[in-house]
Tab-separated table of C-alpha atoms and ligand atoms in Angstrom:
chain	number	residue	atom	x	y	z
A	388	MET	CA	-13.086	7.820	1.119
A	389	GLU	CA	-10.888	9.106	-1.953
A	390	TRP	CA	-9.972	6.548	-4.166
A	391	PHE	CA	-7.057	4.716	-3.277
A	392	GLY	CA	-4.524	2.307	-4.594
A	393	TYR	CA	-1.083	0.847	-4.263
A	394	ARG	CA	1.705	1.137	-5.905
A	395	CYS	CA	4.685	-1.086	-6.163
A	396	THR	CA	7.796	0.434	-4.209
A	397	ASP	CA	10.171	-1.171	-7.169
A	398	CYS	CA	8.739	-1.193	-10.147
A	399	GLY	CA	6.171	0.711	-9.844
A	400	ARG	CA	3.051	-0.725	-11.059
A	401	SER	CA	-0.074	0.369	-9.144
A	402	PHE	CA	-2.856	-1.717	-8.855
A	403	ALA	CA	-6.658	-1.193	-7.643
A	404	ARG	CA	-7.122	-2.140	-3.740
A	405	GLU	CA	-8.980	-5.076	-3.625
A	406	ALA	CA	-6.786	-6.542	-6.433
A	407	VAL	CA	-3.397	-7.032	-4.075
A	408	ARG	CA	-2.751	-8.215	-0.440
A	409	TYR	CA	0.679	-8.182	0.059
A	410	LEU	CA	3.331	-7.729	-2.018
A	411	CYS	CA	4.213	-6.747	-5.169
A	412	PRO	CA	3.104	-10.338	-7.647
A	413	ASP	CA	5.346	-8.983	-9.662
A	414	CYS	CA	8.581	-7.615	-8.112
A	415	GLY	CA	7.483	-9.413	-4.888
A	416	SER	CA	7.166	-13.781	-6.341
A	417	ASN	CA	10.445	-14.653	-6.014
A	418	TYR	CA	10.518	-13.479	-1.715
A	419	ARG	CA	12.661	-15.820	-0.403
A	420	PRO	CA	13.024	-15.767	3.587
A	421	GLY	CA	16.151	-14.348	4.133
A	422	VAL	CA	16.593	-11.457	2.019
A	423	PRO	CA	15.086	-7.803	2.353
A	424	LEU	CA	11.231	-7.901	0.925
A	425	MET	CA	11.167	-6.259	-2.688
A	426	GLY	CA	7.767	-5.236	-4.587
A	427	VAL	CA	6.736	-3.446	-0.699
A	428	LEU	CA	3.573	-1.873	-1.439
A	429	GLU	CA	2.510	1.513	-0.643
A	430	ALA	CA	-0.815	3.288	-0.184
A	431	VAL	CA	-1.873	6.329	-3.158
A	432	PHE	CA	-4.608	8.525	-2.361
A	433	ASP	CA	-6.245	11.131	-5.588
A	434	TYR	CA	-3.680	13.585	-3.882
A	435	ASP	CA	-5.516	16.387	-6.304
A	436	ASP	CA	-9.308	15.587	-5.705
A	437	LEU	CA	-8.380	14.753	-1.843
A	438	ARG	CA	-6.655	18.388	-1.749
A	439	ARG	CA	-10.358	20.228	-3.094
A	440	HIS	CA	-11.469	18.103	-0.344
A	441	LEU	CA	-8.907	18.503	2.936
A	442	ASP	CA	-9.922	21.682	5.257
A	443	GLN	CA	-6.765	23.114	5.685
A	444	ALA	CA	-7.715	24.468	9.075
A	445	ARG	CA	-9.092	21.391	10.311
A	446	PRO	CA	-8.071	18.002	8.014
A	447	ASP	CA	-10.194	14.974	8.923
A	448	TRP	CA	-6.782	12.234	8.804
A	449	THR	CA	-9.215	9.538	8.045
A	450	LEU	CA	-9.144	11.002	4.410
A	451	LEU	CA	-5.847	10.109	4.184
A	452	SER	CA	-6.666	6.405	6.315
A	453	ALA	CA	-6.497	3.972	3.921
A	454	VAL	CA	-9.380	1.728	5.691
A	455	GLU	CA	-13.088	3.985	5.898
A	456	PRO	CA	-13.288	4.887	9.646
A	457	GLN	CA	-16.429	2.270	9.769
A	458	HIS	CA	-14.211	-0.743	10.420
A	459	PHE	CA	-11.858	0.830	13.345
A	460	PRO	CA	-11.680	-1.329	16.292
A	461	ALA	CA	-12.575	-0.197	19.300
A	462	LEU	CA	-8.934	1.111	20.698
A	463	ALA	CA	-8.130	4.932	20.995
A	464	VAL	CA	-4.543	4.598	19.540
A	465	GLY	CA	-2.648	7.228	18.482
A	466	ARG	CA	-3.405	10.937	19.585
A	467	THR	CA	-0.186	10.687	21.837
A	468	PRO	CA	2.025	13.799	23.619
A	469	LEU	CA	4.015	15.446	21.694
A	470	THR	CA	5.955	16.804	24.863
A	471	PRO	CA	8.985	20.196	24.622
A	472	ALA	CA	11.845	18.809	26.382
A	473	GLN	CA	14.046	21.531	27.369
A	474	ARG	CA	15.881	20.637	30.018
A	475	LEU	CA	17.042	17.877	27.615
A	476	GLY	CA	17.120	20.102	24.885
A	477	GLN	CA	19.494	22.106	26.341
A	478	GLU	CA	22.178	20.014	26.828
A	479	LEU	CA	22.077	18.643	23.746
A	480	GLY	CA	21.953	22.009	22.033
A	481	LEU	CA	18.311	21.797	20.865
A	482	PRO	CA	16.556	24.285	22.240
A	483	GLY	CA	13.569	23.504	20.016
A	484	LEU	CA	13.743	19.734	20.858
A	485	TRP	CA	10.011	17.805	21.192
A	486	VAL	CA	9.322	13.975	22.579
A	487	LYS	CA	6.477	11.891	20.781
A	488	ASN	CA	5.430	9.294	23.353
A	489	ASP	CA	4.185	6.447	21.350
A	490	GLY	CA	4.657	4.457	24.775
A	491	LEU	CA	1.284	5.632	25.430
A	492	ASN	CA	-0.841	3.667	23.582
A	493	PRO	CA	-2.494	1.008	24.770
A	494	SER	CA	-0.197	-1.794	24.887
A	495	GLY	CA	2.495	0.990	24.981
A	496	SER	CA	3.781	1.515	21.497
A	497	LEU	CA	3.417	2.330	18.118
A	498	LYS	CA	3.134	-1.025	16.899
A	499	ASP	CA	-0.197	-0.068	18.261
A	500	ARG	CA	-0.466	1.982	14.739
A	501	ALA	CA	0.188	-0.117	12.045
A	502	SER	CA	-1.409	-3.505	13.592
A	503	PHE	CA	-4.360	-1.124	14.528
A	504	LEU	CA	-5.070	-0.319	10.885
A	505	VAL	CA	-4.392	-4.519	9.971
A	506	ALA	CA	-6.674	-5.240	11.815
A	507	ALA	CA	-9.466	-2.592	10.834
A	508	GLU	CA	-8.416	-4.403	7.369
A	509	ALA	CA	-9.092	-7.930	8.548
A	510	LEU	CA	-12.888	-6.613	9.732
A	511	ARG	CA	-13.292	-5.159	6.443
A	512	LEU	CA	-11.978	-8.405	4.347
A	513	GLY	CA	-14.077	-10.767	7.149
A	514	GLU	CA	-11.314	-12.095	7.656
A	515	ARG	CA	-11.233	-13.488	11.713
A	516	ARG	CA	-8.319	-14.116	11.970
A	517	ILE	CA	-4.600	-12.647	12.199
A	518	VAL	CA	-1.019	-13.778	12.380
A	519	ALA	CA	2.113	-12.210	12.918
A	520	ALA	CA	5.549	-12.698	13.730
A	521	SER	CA	6.961	-10.135	16.281
A	522	THR	CA	10.429	-9.590	18.550
A	523	GLY	CA	7.475	-8.258	21.395
A	524	ASN	CA	5.699	-5.383	20.895
A	525	ALA	CA	3.823	-5.973	17.250
A	526	ALA	CA	2.637	-9.339	18.571
A	527	SER	CA	1.495	-7.301	21.733
A	528	ALA	CA	0.069	-4.551	19.691
A	529	LEU	CA	-1.843	-7.155	17.747
A	530	ALA	CA	-3.270	-8.906	20.719
A	531	ALA	CA	-4.349	-5.791	22.367
A	532	VAL	CA	-6.557	-4.388	18.581
A	533	CYS	CA	-7.195	-7.388	18.292
A	534	ALA	CA	-8.961	-7.729	21.594
A	535	ALA	CA	-11.045	-5.140	21.421
A	536	ALA	CA	-12.084	-5.956	17.814
A	537	GLY	CA	-13.023	-9.770	18.404
A	538	LEU	CA	-10.904	-11.232	16.229
A	539	GLU	CA	-8.441	-14.103	16.995
A	540	ALA	CA	-4.257	-13.167	17.146
A	541	LEU	CA	-1.506	-15.598	16.528
A	542	ILE	CA	1.888	-15.322	17.189
A	543	PHE	CA	5.155	-16.184	16.689
A	544	VAL	CA	7.721	-14.567	18.790
A	545	PRO	CA	11.731	-15.876	19.667
A	546	GLU	CA	11.388	-17.530	23.207
A	547	THR	CA	13.822	-14.533	24.425
A	548	ALA	CA	11.070	-11.892	24.135
A	549	PRO	CA	10.952	-10.351	27.369
A	550	LYS	CA	8.223	-11.858	29.826
A	551	ALA	CA	6.144	-8.414	30.137
A	552	LYS	CA	5.653	-8.397	26.135
A	553	LEU	CA	5.103	-12.458	26.567
A	554	VAL	CA	2.756	-11.567	29.542
A	555	GLN	CA	0.473	-8.767	27.621
A	556	MET	CA	-0.210	-10.582	24.263
A	557	LEU	CA	-1.076	-13.971	26.918
A	558	LEU	CA	-3.194	-11.892	28.754
A	559	PHE	CA	-5.105	-10.058	25.770
A	560	GLY	CA	-6.442	-13.776	25.123
A	561	ALA	CA	-3.541	-14.329	21.874
A	562	THR	CA	-2.664	-17.519	20.984
A	563	VAL	CA	1.446	-17.531	20.985
A	564	VAL	CA	3.792	-20.055	19.092
A	565	THR	CA	7.335	-19.410	20.833
A	566	VAL	CA	10.363	-20.356	18.728
A	567	LYS	CA	13.073	-21.665	19.599
A	568	GLY	CA	15.083	-19.379	17.238
A	569	SER	CA	15.587	-15.413	16.337
A	570	TYR	CA	12.545	-12.720	15.437
A	571	ASP	CA	13.922	-13.833	11.930
A	572	ASP	CA	12.661	-17.276	12.593
A	573	ALA	CA	9.779	-15.970	13.701
A	574	PHE	CA	8.799	-14.111	10.242
A	575	ARG	CA	9.162	-17.200	8.474
A	576	LEU	CA	8.017	-19.468	10.187
A	577	SER	CA	4.506	-16.940	10.229
A	578	LEU	CA	4.668	-16.742	6.777
A	579	GLU	CA	4.911	-20.437	6.095
A	580	TYR	CA	1.905	-20.969	9.200
A	581	THR	CA	-0.322	-18.184	6.333
A	582	THR	CA	0.189	-19.325	3.336
A	583	ALA	CA	-0.900	-22.824	4.344
A	584	ARG	CA	-3.159	-22.520	6.727
A	585	GLY	CA	-4.705	-18.851	5.933
A	586	GLY	CA	-5.401	-16.142	7.957
A	587	LEU	CA	-4.198	-12.414	7.056
A	588	ASN	CA	-0.068	-12.154	8.023
A	589	ARG	CA	0.288	-8.766	9.532
A	590	ASN	CA	4.132	-9.193	8.895
A	591	THR	CA	5.424	-5.834	8.823
A	592	ALA	CA	6.302	-4.314	5.462
A	593	TYR	CA	4.722	-7.352	3.988
A	594	HIS	CA	0.931	-6.092	4.519
A	595	PRO	CA	1.663	-2.554	3.733
A	596	LEU	CA	-1.180	-1.590	5.421
A	597	THR	CA	1.791	-1.365	8.234
A	598	ILE	CA	3.555	0.969	7.028
A	599	GLU	CA	0.258	2.688	6.094
A	600	GLY	CA	-0.705	2.629	9.796
A	601	LYS	CA	3.041	3.865	11.182
A	602	LYS	CA	2.567	7.132	9.450
A	603	THR	CA	-0.157	8.625	11.441
A	604	VAL	CA	1.846	9.169	13.700
A	605	SER	CA	3.540	12.108	11.506
A	606	LEU	CA	0.105	13.499	10.457
A	607	GLU	CA	-0.275	14.164	14.486
A	608	ILE	CA	3.034	16.002	14.530
A	609	PHE	CA	2.522	18.129	11.877
A	610	ASP	CA	-0.924	18.549	13.969
A	611	GLN	CA	0.763	19.079	17.315
A	612	LEU	CA	3.463	21.665	16.081
A	613	GLY	CA	0.559	23.640	14.633
A	614	GLY	CA	0.672	22.467	11.049
A	615	GLN	CA	4.675	22.855	10.617
A	616	ALA	CA	6.663	19.901	9.762
A	617	PRO	CA	9.982	19.573	11.887
A	618	ASP	CA	13.473	20.079	10.712
A	619	ALA	CA	13.580	16.617	11.559
A	620	VAL	CA	12.984	13.019	12.798
A	621	VAL	CA	14.523	10.816	15.054
A	622	VAL	CA	13.148	7.253	14.344
A	623	PRO	CA	14.709	3.515	16.463
A	624	VAL	CA	15.425	0.958	13.863
A	625	GLY	CA	14.970	-1.975	13.481
A	626	ASP	CA	12.801	-3.471	10.182
A	627	GLY	CA	13.081	-0.262	8.780
A	628	VAL	CA	8.939	0.199	9.218
A	629	ILE	CA	8.539	2.909	11.588
A	630	LEU	CA	11.110	4.321	9.082
A	631	GLY	CA	9.053	4.086	6.312
A	632	GLY	CA	6.210	5.217	7.695
A	633	VAL	CA	7.108	8.542	9.114
A	634	HIS	CA	8.651	8.648	5.866
A	635	LYS	CA	5.198	8.085	4.055
A	636	GLY	CA	3.126	10.676	6.605
A	637	PHE	CA	5.468	13.442	5.384
A	638	LEU	CA	5.075	12.402	1.810
A	639	ASP	CA	1.849	12.673	2.131
A	640	LEU	CA	1.175	16.108	3.401
A	641	LEU	CA	3.918	16.368	0.766
A	642	ARG	CA	1.651	15.799	-2.116
A	643	LEU	CA	-1.078	17.505	-0.602
A	644	GLY	CA	1.051	20.793	-0.503
A	645	LEU	CA	0.723	21.264	3.045
A	646	ILE	CA	4.765	21.533	3.714
A	647	ASP	CA	6.990	22.058	1.003
A	648	ARG	CA	9.455	19.759	2.651
A	649	VAL	CA	10.217	16.012	4.161
A	650	PRO	CA	11.964	16.384	7.339
A	651	ARG	CA	15.116	14.938	7.773
A	652	LEU	CA	15.353	12.313	8.712
A	653	ILE	CA	17.585	10.034	11.605
A	654	ALA	CA	17.835	6.567	11.691
A	655	VAL	CA	19.265	5.080	15.056
A	656	GLN	CA	20.281	1.332	14.797
A	657	ALA	CA	22.172	-0.500	17.500
A	658	GLU	CA	25.883	-1.658	17.179
A	659	ARG	CA	25.227	-4.766	16.438
A	660	SER	CA	22.295	-4.902	14.434
A	661	ASP	CA	23.058	-2.334	11.873
A	662	ALA	CA	22.176	-3.438	8.259
A	663	ILE	CA	20.003	-0.905	7.714
A	664	HIS	CA	23.281	1.507	8.731
A	665	ARG	CA	25.311	-0.148	6.967
A	666	TYR	CA	23.116	-0.207	3.563
A	667	PHE	CA	22.079	3.226	3.531
A	668	ALA	CA	26.212	4.277	4.145
A	669	ALA	CA	27.677	1.735	1.295
A	670	GLY	CA	24.815	0.931	-0.829
A	671	ALA	CA	24.865	-2.430	-1.352
A	672	TYR	CA	22.739	-4.796	1.668
A	673	ALA	CA	24.008	-7.300	3.472
A	674	ASP	CA	21.972	-9.302	6.748
A	675	ALA	CA	23.550	-7.873	10.666
A	676	ALA	CA	25.557	-11.550	11.221
A	677	ASP	CA	24.725	-11.501	15.061
A	678	PRO	CA	22.254	-8.734	16.068
A	679	VAL	CA	22.148	-9.341	20.023
A	680	THR	CA	20.863	-6.324	21.360
A	681	VAL	CA	19.883	-5.142	25.354
A	682	ALA	CA	16.969	-3.221	23.332
A	683	ASP	CA	15.101	-6.235	21.448
A	684	SER	CA	12.705	-4.174	19.646
A	685	ILE	CA	15.152	-3.501	16.963
A	686	SER	CA	17.218	-6.773	16.681
A	687	VAL	CA	17.006	-7.533	13.195
A	688	ARG	CA	19.129	-10.015	10.942
A	689	CYS	CA	17.294	-9.222	7.965
A	690	PRO	CA	15.354	-6.330	7.779
A	691	SER	CA	11.562	-6.588	5.558
A	692	ASN	CA	11.830	-2.694	4.949
A	693	ALA	CA	15.632	-2.579	4.419
A	694	HIS	CA	14.857	-0.897	-0.052
A	695	GLY	CA	12.334	1.467	1.711
A	696	ALA	CA	13.755	2.730	4.638
A	697	VAL	CA	17.637	3.234	2.586
A	698	ARG	CA	15.347	4.611	0.318
A	699	ALA	CA	13.200	7.026	2.775
A	700	LEU	CA	16.738	8.162	4.759
A	701	ARG	CA	18.004	9.054	0.463
A	702	GLU	CA	14.946	11.031	0.208
A	703	SER	CA	14.747	12.602	3.218
A	704	ALA	CA	18.365	13.805	2.754
A	705	GLY	CA	18.305	11.719	5.754
A	706	LEU	CA	21.157	10.658	8.912
A	707	SER	CA	21.973	7.120	9.977
A	708	VAL	CA	24.154	6.687	13.648
A	709	THR	CA	24.909	2.993	15.852
A	710	VAL	CA	24.493	2.905	19.024
A	711	SER	CA	26.587	0.234	21.514
A	712	ASP	CA	23.964	-1.335	24.553
A	713	ALA	CA	25.868	0.874	27.224
A	714	ALA	CA	25.111	4.585	25.225
A	715	ILE	CA	21.264	3.190	25.120
A	716	LEU	CA	21.005	2.384	28.799
A	717	ASP	CA	22.428	5.480	29.538
A	718	ALA	CA	20.093	7.734	27.211
A	719	GLN	CA	17.464	5.599	28.947
A	720	ALA	CA	18.470	6.612	31.777
A	721	ARG	CA	19.156	10.756	30.746
A	722	LEU	CA	15.803	10.683	29.075
A	723	ALA	CA	14.135	9.141	32.088
A	724	ARG	CA	15.730	12.090	34.778
A	725	THR	CA	15.383	14.954	32.584
A	726	THR	CA	11.927	14.505	30.630
A	727	GLY	CA	9.836	11.855	33.461
A	728	ILE	CA	9.692	9.660	30.583
A	729	PHE	CA	9.922	6.241	30.929
A	730	ALA	CA	11.638	4.674	27.089
A	731	GLU	CA	12.466	0.699	26.294
A	732	PRO	CA	16.046	0.122	25.415
A	733	ALA	CA	14.741	0.477	21.524
A	734	ALA	CA	13.335	3.844	22.289
A	735	ALA	CA	15.765	5.439	23.707
A	736	ALA	CA	18.181	4.724	21.402
A	737	ALA	CA	16.954	7.005	19.575
A	738	LEU	CA	18.297	9.512	22.121
A	739	ALA	CA	21.488	7.405	21.828
A	740	GLY	CA	21.789	8.087	18.169
A	741	LEU	CA	20.794	12.221	18.436
A	742	GLU	CA	23.667	12.687	21.293
A	743	ARG	CA	26.109	11.385	18.574
A	744	ILE	CA	25.000	12.883	15.963
A	745	GLN	CA	25.309	16.232	18.338
A	746	GLN	CA	29.228	15.103	18.979
A	747	GLY	CA	29.707	14.412	15.267
A	748	LEU	CA	30.399	16.788	11.925
A	749	ASP	CA	26.340	16.412	11.369
A	750	ALA	CA	25.193	18.076	14.264
A	751	LEU	CA	22.218	19.563	13.202
A	752	PRO	CA	22.227	23.427	13.975
A	753	SER	CA	20.838	25.277	17.495
A	754	SER	CA	18.315	26.549	15.484
A	755	ALA	CA	16.711	23.325	14.277
A	756	ARG	CA	12.847	21.499	15.680
A	757	VAL	CA	13.660	18.190	16.236
A	758	VAL	CA	11.331	15.322	17.015
A	759	LEU	CA	12.528	12.301	19.325
A	760	LEU	CA	10.381	9.310	18.445
A	761	ALA	CA	9.798	7.088	21.900
A	762	THR	CA	8.671	4.394	20.399
A	763	GLY	CA	7.679	2.419	23.475
A	764	HIS	CA	7.326	1.955	27.627
A	765	GLY	CA	9.873	0.995	29.217
A	766	LEU	CA	8.063	-1.313	32.176
A	767	LYS	CA	7.978	-3.531	28.979
A	768	ASP	CA	11.421	-4.584	30.018
A	769	ILE	CA	12.103	-3.583	33.979
A	770	GLU	CA	15.791	-5.469	33.869
A	771	ALA	CA	17.571	-3.782	31.064
A	772	PRO	CA	18.542	-1.063	33.579
A	773	LEU	CA	18.638	-3.307	35.975
A	774	GLY	CA	22.133	-2.306	36.006
A	775	ARG	CA	21.991	1.201	36.511
A	776	ILE	CA	20.216	1.650	39.551
A	777	ARG	CA	20.804	-0.424	43.467
A	778	ILE	CA	16.956	-0.897	44.553
A	779	PRO	CA	17.523	0.361	48.218
A	780	GLU	CA	18.147	-1.725	51.228
A	781	ALA	CA	14.923	-1.722	53.653
A	782	VAL	CA	15.160	0.132	55.917
A	783	ALA	CA	13.465	0.077	60.074
A	784	PRO	CA	10.427	2.646	59.994
A	785	VAL	CA	12.371	4.762	62.536
A	786	LEU	CA	13.481	8.878	61.361
A	787	SER	CA	16.381	8.044	62.938
A	788	ALA	CA	17.510	4.997	60.084
A	789	VAL	CA	16.519	7.641	57.450
A	790	LYS	CA	19.704	8.820	56.055
A	791	VAL	CA	18.706	10.845	53.333
B	1962	PLP	C1	9.573	-1.490	16.291
B	1962	PLP	C2	9.994	-1.279	17.579
B	1962	PLP	C3	11.186	-0.101	16.686
B	1962	PLP	C4	11.189	-0.346	15.134
B	1962	PLP	O1	10.483	-0.245	14.009
B	1962	PLP	P1	11.239	-0.973	12.890
B	1962	PLP	O2	10.099	-0.540	12.004
B	1962	PLP	O3	11.643	-2.292	13.075
B	1962	PLP	O4	12.670	-0.199	12.317
B	1962	PLP	C5	11.593	0.517	17.412
B	1962	PLP	N1	11.237	0.578	18.801
B	1962	PLP	C6	10.950	0.168	19.609
B	1962	PLP	C7	9.781	0.031	20.486
B	1962	PLP	C8	9.754	-1.026	18.586
B	1962	PLP	O5	8.867	-1.709	18.727
B	1963	ZN	ZN1	6.860	-4.422	-9.114
């Protein structure tokens, strides 16, 4: 593998790979739970050297991986389909619309990409236990990857996590601590745990390889579009790490000279879980006071990667919108009916956001090639859409009783 190290996204200081583990020792040293992380690290590669070694026709993306492939767990993560969504695209005035279906990852969400790389790092370092706080998906992803890798997963989740996600993590053999409190409480508790009792902490953005893991979705989109970047990528946003990861993937491609600009990133948040949206709009950070939403995976009071997310939006000439729970559930049904893709509410929020953009002054032109990130599978939370459908009553098994 080519040389890589870390760079602090706040002060710009560089570090050798083995010199740091989580945050920048300077900028992150005053970190206290309850504020967005400072000193988040970015993995930096030797791009000049990579330019010379990467086969442009058939790039070997493991050269851009921050952990060597011999440490990868034996689980097929990523390489999810990118499907044209023609009917939906026509309806939105965007014939060049694609859906990247990351619900098809082993545990059913894009989080598998982050957990996979952190587990590879744990194997490289000889750490046996990985600890994480999660709204649900990061935990089920970590549990799945740890099961494949023979590692121990210790997970802190709010007791309100959807049942299917709890079932997943328990069945994968994780140790689960359900916390009487919010996701933000679980985040703080898990940090206290690893500080006092050890283990590798996989908290989102806190461990820099969560961002690196998520960037692989951009490298795949580039491949799947035949070696091109789309014009825009629509991303549902909670902590802002998927957004940061998508941005990092395209930045790496830019640094390698494979694309000439990063796509516009479109951040979608739930109305009441909107800290990044307001931060981007107003330039000043404030928590989301009461981040309650049907889209549990994007319910965050204090997004850990708020600073990085806003940077990604600014640097990509991006846009940000918020959407109501009703719009999210409408979009979930619309996505299902027009594409055959059943996405969980947080993932469907991306479509609700794109609908809003297309109705407003910032509408994307009909020539735009747009990728909607479907970040999680609908079967993870079947309670959410139940109010929108009616399960038919049983009829007698005779044709005369069949009224359709
Ligand atoms: C985690 C998650 C998100 C948001 O990702 P962040 O990195 O927290 O912004 C969106 N959709 C799904 C399904 C998720 O699990
Ligand atoms: Zn720093």
